[in-house]
Structures are given as C-alpha cells and as structure tokens.
Protein backbone atom coordinates (compact mmCIF):
# COMPACT_ATOMS: atom_id res chain seq x y z
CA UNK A 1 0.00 0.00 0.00
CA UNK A 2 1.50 3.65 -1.33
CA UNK A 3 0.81 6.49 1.12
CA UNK A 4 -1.67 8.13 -1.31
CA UNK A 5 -3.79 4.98 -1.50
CA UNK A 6 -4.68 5.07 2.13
CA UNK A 7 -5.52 8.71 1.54
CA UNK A 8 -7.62 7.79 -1.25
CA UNK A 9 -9.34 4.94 0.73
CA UNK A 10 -9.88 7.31 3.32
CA UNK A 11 -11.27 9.87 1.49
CA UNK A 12 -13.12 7.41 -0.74
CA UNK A 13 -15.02 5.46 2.32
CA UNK A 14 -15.36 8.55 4.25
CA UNK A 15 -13.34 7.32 7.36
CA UNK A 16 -11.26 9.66 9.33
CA UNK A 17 -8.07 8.46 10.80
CA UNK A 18 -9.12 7.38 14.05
CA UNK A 19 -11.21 4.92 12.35
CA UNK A 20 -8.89 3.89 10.23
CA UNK A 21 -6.37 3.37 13.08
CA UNK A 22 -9.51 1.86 15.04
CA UNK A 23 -10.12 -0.71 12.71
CA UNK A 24 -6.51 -1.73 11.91
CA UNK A 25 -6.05 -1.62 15.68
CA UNK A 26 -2.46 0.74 15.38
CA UNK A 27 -2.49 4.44 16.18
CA UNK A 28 -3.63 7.43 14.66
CA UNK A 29 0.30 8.63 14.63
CA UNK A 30 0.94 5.63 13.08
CA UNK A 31 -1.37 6.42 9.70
CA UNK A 32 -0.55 9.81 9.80
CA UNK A 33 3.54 8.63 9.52
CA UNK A 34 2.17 6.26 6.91
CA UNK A 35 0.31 9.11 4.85
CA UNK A 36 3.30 11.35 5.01
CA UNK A 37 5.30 8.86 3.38
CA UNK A 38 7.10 8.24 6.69
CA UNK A 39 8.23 3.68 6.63
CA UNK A 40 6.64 1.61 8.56
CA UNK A 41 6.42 -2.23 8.92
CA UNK A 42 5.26 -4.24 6.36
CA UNK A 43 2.72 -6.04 8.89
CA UNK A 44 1.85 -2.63 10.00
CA UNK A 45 1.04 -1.94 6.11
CA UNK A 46 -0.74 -5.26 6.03
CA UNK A 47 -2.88 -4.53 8.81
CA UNK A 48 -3.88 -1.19 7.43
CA UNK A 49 -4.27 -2.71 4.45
CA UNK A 50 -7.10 -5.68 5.44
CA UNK A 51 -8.79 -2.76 7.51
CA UNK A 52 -9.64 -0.85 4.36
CA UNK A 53 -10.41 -3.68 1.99
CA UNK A 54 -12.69 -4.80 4.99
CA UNK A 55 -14.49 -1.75 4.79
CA UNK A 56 -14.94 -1.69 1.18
CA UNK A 57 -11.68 -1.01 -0.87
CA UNK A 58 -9.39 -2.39 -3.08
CA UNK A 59 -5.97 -1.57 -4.18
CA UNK A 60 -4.68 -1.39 -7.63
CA UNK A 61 -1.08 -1.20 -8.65
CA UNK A 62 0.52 -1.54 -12.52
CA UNK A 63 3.61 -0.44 -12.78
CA UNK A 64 3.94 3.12 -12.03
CA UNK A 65 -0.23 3.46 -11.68
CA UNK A 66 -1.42 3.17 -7.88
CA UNK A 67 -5.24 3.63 -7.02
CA UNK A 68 -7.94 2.40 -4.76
CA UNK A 69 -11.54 1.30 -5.86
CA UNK A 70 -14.38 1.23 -3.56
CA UNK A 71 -17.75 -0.58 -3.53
CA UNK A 72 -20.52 1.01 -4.76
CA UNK A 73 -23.34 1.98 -2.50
C-alpha cells in the first residue's frame, strides 16, 4: 500500500483516521507517519491494508499506476 492509496481509501469510504487506526487496531500517529510517506512495517502496512479492503476497498497497482476502488453503494 502507497501512502496516497490510504488517503484515497480514506477519502473514498469517508473514514477519518481514528477509524482507520480503530479498525486496523495501530495508532492514529501511526497512519498519519504512513500518509506522510514516513516507513513503517510491512505487517503494519498489512494490517492497514485488510482494515480498508474490509471496509470496502481495493488496491490497484501496474507499474507506475497506484489507485484504490471502492464498492458502490
């Protein structure tokens, strides 16, 4: 997961970051790190990760293309 895709998911589902960081069970300091491009670990990623595809989202990357699609309705 890129740092813009977890703004995008964000955005997209209409979650603020303490539900994010709810949900993926880290801390809100740890998504905002993660959205400034700051590393983290790559479970920490993962976790994130399930949290918003549990919620609705999906992650796309080709090449040098990232995005995020989100169920409809």
């Amino acid at each position: 997961m890129h740092p813009v895709q977890s703004r995008m998911a964000r955005a997209a589902l209409k979650l603020g970051v303490r539900d994010i960081a709810t949900m993926a069970k880290v801390s809100t300091q740890t998504i905002s790190r993660i959205e400034a491009g700051e590393d983290a670990r790559e479970r920490t990623l993962d976790d994130i990760q399930r949290a918003y595809e549990g919620a609705g989202a999906k992650f796309i990357t080709d090449d040098d293309w990232v995005g995020v699609l989100v169920k409809a309705g």
